[in-house]
Every structure is written in structure tokens, then in C-alpha cells.
């Protein structure tokens, strides 16, 4: 099972989800992701999803559930829970799979499984980039583990592969936000350039942890 950092953000005393602190400074991912984008993305967008999720579940049985359990049966819940629960979870993961002085190529189990699943790191990179570039409108690109195998895909809006209604299924171990709010200040319409630079900030050590957690 996906051991999340994420559930730890739930405050047990008042049963609300909390916006996690960024694990680095707003400018730490420069020059690939600019400080202004990070500050607005975390402090406004992610904070908004978190607050709206709390408002959407207030007084319901969902208040006592971990986010993963809510997402698993998302088709039973309201659009507000779907959009904001997805937004809450997706960004929690996104911040952790990036880091300063990161990028390069994965090692360990991630490297082995990428080579087994896609042939080579270069082929993985091409396939993941293509999933991110071809997602029409707002959404996310993913690397997931499903039945011990890796798969690449994308989802619209704030959907994710943990949701019962998602076409792409599995435990996400790497995520890329391709909403315009994630890149427009610096890259404007050049989404492919943002995607290419994302590879310079991928925190492969965290992806390895995510993989190990997913393989259990
Ligand atoms: Mn976002």
C-alpha cells in the first residue's frame, strides 16, 4: 500500500486536512520552476483545494477517513470532494517528488523496473513527456505501479489513478502537474519546455521510496 506522508497531514484533533509545508524554499527549484509560481501554486492553489476539501466533507463520515480511502470510492462522492480531494492529494505528492539538486537518472529498483517496463530510461522519458504534453487542457501525468508493473498515463482535472472512476489505475509514484497554473508565469504556452525541465528536479530518491511503499 502507498504509505503516505499524506495521511500524516490529517490533524487528528479536529479531523481536518492540513496544507503540508513545502519541503524546500519557494526558490529552491530555480531556474526550472520559478519562486513566484511555487509560492502561488502552494500558498493559493493547494491551500484552496485543502480548504475546499475540508468544507466539502464537514459534518460527513468522510471527516474521519484518510484521503486515499476517500479517493478509492470517489464516484460515490460530490464533485467538490472529487476535485478538491484530488487536488489535495496530487499536490502533496507533487511537492515531494521534486527537490533541488535533483534530476538525472534513477537508480535502484526504479531504474530496474523502468528498464524492464519501457526498455530504457530514454524511452520512459519520451513516453512520460508525451503523456504530459498530450493531456488536453488541465490535468496530470503519472507513473504508477499496478500489479507490480509500471505504467504511464494521464488524467484530466484533479483526477488521479487512485480514483475508482479513473481509466488509469494504480499507485502513483511520480506525478507532473500540467495545469497552466503550474507553469504559465515562466513558460506561457511552452508546456513542452516545462515538461523537459521537470526532469531536472525529479527527486528519484523519493520515487524509489514511493515504489517500495507501493510494492509493500
Ligand atoms: Mn496545481
CSV table of C-alpha atoms and ligand atoms in Angstrom, one decimal:
chain,number,residue,atom,x,y,z
A,1,UNK,CA,0.0,0.0,0.0
A,2,UNK,CA,1.0,3.6,-0.6
A,3,UNK,CA,2.5,4.7,2.7
A,4,UNK,CA,1.7,8.3,2.7
A,5,UNK,CA,3.3,11.2,4.2
A,6,UNK,CA,0.0,12.5,3.1
A,7,UNK,CA,-2.3,10.9,5.7
A,8,UNK,CA,0.0,12.2,8.4
A,9,UNK,CA,-1.1,15.7,7.4
A,10,UNK,CA,-4.5,15.0,8.8
A,11,UNK,CA,-4.9,16.7,12.1
A,12,UNK,CA,-6.5,14.2,14.5
A,13,UNK,CA,-7.9,16.7,16.9
A,14,UNK,CA,-10.2,18.5,14.6
A,15,UNK,CA,-10.3,15.9,11.7
A,16,UNK,CA,-9.3,18.4,9.0
A,17,UNK,CA,-6.8,18.1,6.3
A,18,UNK,CA,-3.8,20.4,6.5
A,19,UNK,CA,-1.7,22.0,3.9
A,20,UNK,CA,1.7,20.5,4.2
A,21,UNK,CA,4.7,22.7,4.4
A,22,UNK,CA,6.8,22.8,1.3
A,23,UNK,CA,9.9,20.7,1.9
A,24,UNK,CA,12.2,23.4,0.4
A,25,UNK,CA,12.2,27.1,-0.2
A,26,UNK,CA,10.0,28.7,-2.9
A,27,UNK,CA,13.1,29.5,-5.0
A,28,UNK,CA,14.8,26.1,-4.5
A,29,UNK,CA,13.7,24.7,-7.8
A,30,UNK,CA,15.0,27.7,-9.8
A,31,UNK,CA,15.8,28.1,-12.6
A,32,UNK,CA,13.5,25.2,-13.7
A,33,UNK,CA,10.4,26.2,-11.7
A,34,UNK,CA,10.3,29.9,-10.5
A,35,UNK,CA,9.7,31.1,-7.0
A,36,UNK,CA,6.6,33.1,-7.9
A,37,UNK,CA,4.9,30.1,-9.4
A,38,UNK,CA,5.8,27.9,-6.4
A,39,UNK,CA,4.5,30.5,-3.9
A,40,UNK,CA,1.2,30.9,-5.7
A,41,UNK,CA,0.9,27.2,-6.5
A,42,UNK,CA,1.4,26.1,-2.9
A,43,UNK,CA,0.0,29.1,-1.0
A,44,UNK,CA,-3.1,29.8,-3.1
A,45,UNK,CA,-3.9,26.8,-5.3
A,46,UNK,CA,-3.0,23.9,-3.0
A,47,UNK,CA,-4.3,25.8,0.0
A,48,UNK,CA,-7.5,26.4,-1.8
A,49,UNK,CA,-8.0,22.7,-2.6
A,50,UNK,CA,-7.3,21.9,1.1
A,51,UNK,CA,-9.8,24.4,2.5
A,52,UNK,CA,-12.4,23.5,-0.1
A,53,UNK,CA,-12.0,19.8,0.7
A,54,UNK,CA,-12.4,20.4,4.4
A,55,UNK,CA,-15.6,22.5,3.7
A,56,UNK,CA,-16.9,19.7,1.4
A,57,UNK,CA,-16.6,17.0,4.0
A,58,UNK,CA,-17.5,18.9,7.0
A,59,UNK,CA,-20.1,17.1,9.1
A,60,UNK,CA,-19.9,13.9,7.0
A,61,UNK,CA,-18.4,10.5,7.7
A,62,UNK,CA,-15.6,11.4,5.3
A,63,UNK,CA,-14.1,13.6,8.1
A,64,UNK,CA,-12.7,10.5,9.8
A,65,UNK,CA,-11.2,8.9,6.7
A,66,UNK,CA,-7.7,9.1,5.2
A,67,UNK,CA,-7.6,10.8,1.8
A,68,UNK,CA,-6.7,7.5,0.0
A,69,UNK,CA,-9.9,5.9,1.3
A,70,UNK,CA,-12.0,8.8,0.1
A,71,UNK,CA,-10.4,8.7,-3.4
A,72,UNK,CA,-10.9,5.0,-3.7
A,73,UNK,CA,-14.7,5.4,-3.7
A,74,UNK,CA,-14.8,8.9,-5.3
A,75,UNK,CA,-17.6,8.0,-7.6
A,76,UNK,CA,-19.9,8.0,-4.5
A,77,UNK,CA,-19.0,11.5,-3.5
A,78,UNK,CA,-19.7,15.0,-4.7
A,79,UNK,CA,-17.8,16.8,-7.5
A,80,UNK,CA,-16.4,19.1,-4.8
A,81,UNK,CA,-14.9,16.2,-2.9
A,82,UNK,CA,-13.6,14.8,-6.2
A,83,UNK,CA,-12.0,18.0,-7.4
A,84,UNK,CA,-10.6,19.2,-4.1
A,85,UNK,CA,-9.7,15.8,-2.7
A,86,UNK,CA,-7.8,15.1,-5.9
A,87,UNK,CA,-6.2,18.5,-5.8
A,88,UNK,CA,-5.2,18.0,-2.1
A,89,UNK,CA,-3.6,14.6,-2.7
A,90,UNK,CA,-2.0,15.3,-6.0
A,91,UNK,CA,-0.1,18.4,-4.8
A,92,UNK,CA,1.0,16.6,-1.6
A,93,UNK,CA,2.7,14.1,-3.8
A,94,UNK,CA,4.0,16.6,-6.4
A,95,UNK,CA,6.0,18.7,-3.9
A,96,UNK,CA,7.8,15.6,-2.5
A,97,UNK,CA,8.8,14.1,-5.9
A,98,UNK,CA,10.7,17.3,-6.7
A,99,UNK,CA,13.9,18.6,-5.0
A,100,UNK,CA,16.7,21.0,-5.5
A,101,UNK,CA,20.0,19.4,-6.8
A,102,UNK,CA,18.0,16.5,-8.1
A,103,UNK,CA,17.1,15.2,-11.6
A,104,UNK,CA,19.4,12.9,-13.5
A,105,UNK,CA,18.6,9.3,-13.8
A,106,UNK,CA,17.0,6.9,-11.2
A,107,UNK,CA,19.0,4.2,-9.5
A,108,UNK,CA,18.0,1.1,-7.7
A,109,UNK,CA,14.6,-0.6,-8.1
A,110,UNK,CA,13.1,2.3,-10.0
A,111,UNK,CA,15.9,2.1,-12.6
A,112,UNK,CA,15.4,-1.7,-12.9
A,113,UNK,CA,11.7,-1.5,-13.2
A,114,UNK,CA,11.8,1.4,-15.7
A,115,UNK,CA,14.1,-0.6,-17.9
A,116,UNK,CA,12.0,-3.7,-17.6
A,117,UNK,CA,8.8,-1.8,-18.4
A,118,UNK,CA,9.9,0.7,-21.0
A,119,UNK,CA,13.2,-0.6,-22.4
A,120,UNK,CA,15.3,2.3,-21.3
A,121,UNK,CA,15.3,5.5,-19.3
A,122,UNK,CA,15.2,7.4,-22.6
A,123,UNK,CA,12.1,5.6,-23.7
A,124,UNK,CA,10.5,6.1,-20.4
A,125,UNK,CA,11.2,9.9,-20.6
A,126,UNK,CA,9.8,10.1,-24.0
A,127,UNK,CA,6.6,8.2,-23.1
A,128,UNK,CA,6.1,10.2,-19.9
A,129,UNK,CA,6.7,13.5,-21.6
A,130,UNK,CA,4.3,12.6,-24.3
A,131,UNK,CA,1.6,11.8,-21.8
A,132,UNK,CA,2.1,15.1,-20.1
A,133,UNK,CA,2.2,17.1,-23.4
A,134,UNK,CA,-0.8,15.4,-24.9
A,135,UNK,CA,-3.2,15.8,-22.0
A,136,UNK,CA,-5.7,18.3,-23.4
A,137,UNK,CA,-6.4,21.1,-21.0
A,138,UNK,CA,-5.8,20.7,-17.4
A,139,UNK,CA,-4.6,17.5,-15.7
A,140,UNK,CA,-1.7,15.4,-14.6
A,141,UNK,CA,0.8,12.9,-16.0
A,142,UNK,CA,1.6,9.8,-13.9
A,143,UNK,CA,3.9,7.0,-13.4
A,144,UNK,CA,2.0,4.3,-11.4
A,145,UNK,CA,2.6,0.8,-10.1
A,146,UNK,CA,-0.2,-1.6,-10.8
A,147,UNK,CA,0.2,-5.4,-10.0
A,148,UNK,CA,4.0,-4.9,-9.7
A,149,UNK,CA,4.3,-3.3,-13.1
A,150,UNK,CA,4.9,0.3,-14.0
A,151,UNK,CA,2.5,2.2,-16.3
A,152,UNK,CA,2.4,5.8,-17.7
A,153,UNK,CA,-0.7,7.8,-18.3
A,154,UNK,CA,-2.6,11.0,-17.6
A,155,UNK,CA,-5.8,12.1,-16.0
A,156,UNK,CA,-8.0,15.2,-16.5
A,157,UNK,CA,-8.5,18.0,-14.0
A,158,UNK,CA,-7.6,16.8,-10.4
A,159,UNK,CA,-8.5,13.2,-11.0
A,160,UNK,CA,-5.8,10.6,-10.1
A,161,UNK,CA,-5.1,6.9,-10.5
A,162,UNK,CA,-6.4,6.1,-7.0
A,163,UNK,CA,-9.9,7.1,-8.0
A,164,UNK,CA,-12.3,4.3,-8.9
A,165,UNK,CA,-13.5,6.2,-11.9
A,166,UNK,CA,-10.0,6.8,-13.4
A,167,UNK,CA,-9.1,4.9,-16.6
A,168,UNK,CA,-5.5,4.8,-15.4
A,169,UNK,CA,-5.3,2.7,-12.3
A,170,UNK,CA,-2.5,2.1,-9.8
A,171,UNK,CA,-0.5,3.7,-7.0
A,172,UNK,CA,1.1,6.9,-8.2
A,173,UNK,CA,4.9,7.2,-7.6
A,174,UNK,CA,5.7,10.1,-9.8
A,175,UNK,CA,3.4,13.0,-10.9
A,176,UNK,CA,3.5,16.0,-13.1
A,177,UNK,CA,1.0,18.9,-12.9
A,178,UNK,CA,0.3,20.2,-16.3
A,179,UNK,CA,-2.4,22.7,-15.3
A,180,UNK,CA,-1.4,26.2,-16.7
A,181,UNK,CA,-1.1,27.5,-13.1
A,182,UNK,CA,1.9,25.1,-12.7
A,183,UNK,CA,4.0,26.8,-15.5
A,184,UNK,CA,2.3,29.7,-17.2
A,185,UNK,CA,4.1,32.6,-15.4
A,186,UNK,CA,7.5,31.3,-16.6
A,187,UNK,CA,6.8,29.2,-19.7
A,188,UNK,CA,3.5,30.7,-21.0
A,189,UNK,CA,2.3,28.4,-23.8
A,190,UNK,CA,5.5,26.4,-23.9
A,191,UNK,CA,4.3,23.3,-22.0
A,192,UNK,CA,6.9,21.0,-23.6
A,193,UNK,CA,9.8,23.1,-22.2
A,194,UNK,CA,8.3,23.0,-18.7
A,195,UNK,CA,8.0,19.2,-19.1
A,196,UNK,CA,11.6,18.9,-20.3
A,197,UNK,CA,12.8,21.0,-17.3
A,198,UNK,CA,10.8,19.0,-14.8
A,199,UNK,CA,13.3,16.2,-15.4
A,200,UNK,CA,16.0,18.4,-13.8
A,201,UNK,CA,14.1,18.5,-10.5
A,202,UNK,CA,12.8,14.9,-10.1
A,203,UNK,CA,13.6,13.6,-6.7
A,204,UNK,CA,14.3,10.0,-7.7
A,205,UNK,CA,15.2,9.0,-4.1
A,206,UNK,CA,11.6,9.8,-3.1
A,207,UNK,CA,10.2,8.0,-6.2
A,208,UNK,CA,12.2,5.0,-5.0
A,209,UNK,CA,10.5,5.2,-1.6
A,210,UNK,CA,7.1,5.5,-3.2
A,211,UNK,CA,7.8,2.4,-5.3
A,212,UNK,CA,8.9,0.4,-2.3
A,213,UNK,CA,5.8,1.6,-0.4
A,214,UNK,CA,3.6,0.6,-3.3
A,215,UNK,CA,5.2,-2.9,-3.7
A,216,UNK,CA,4.8,-3.3,0.0
B,1,LIG,MN1,-1.5,22.5,-9.5
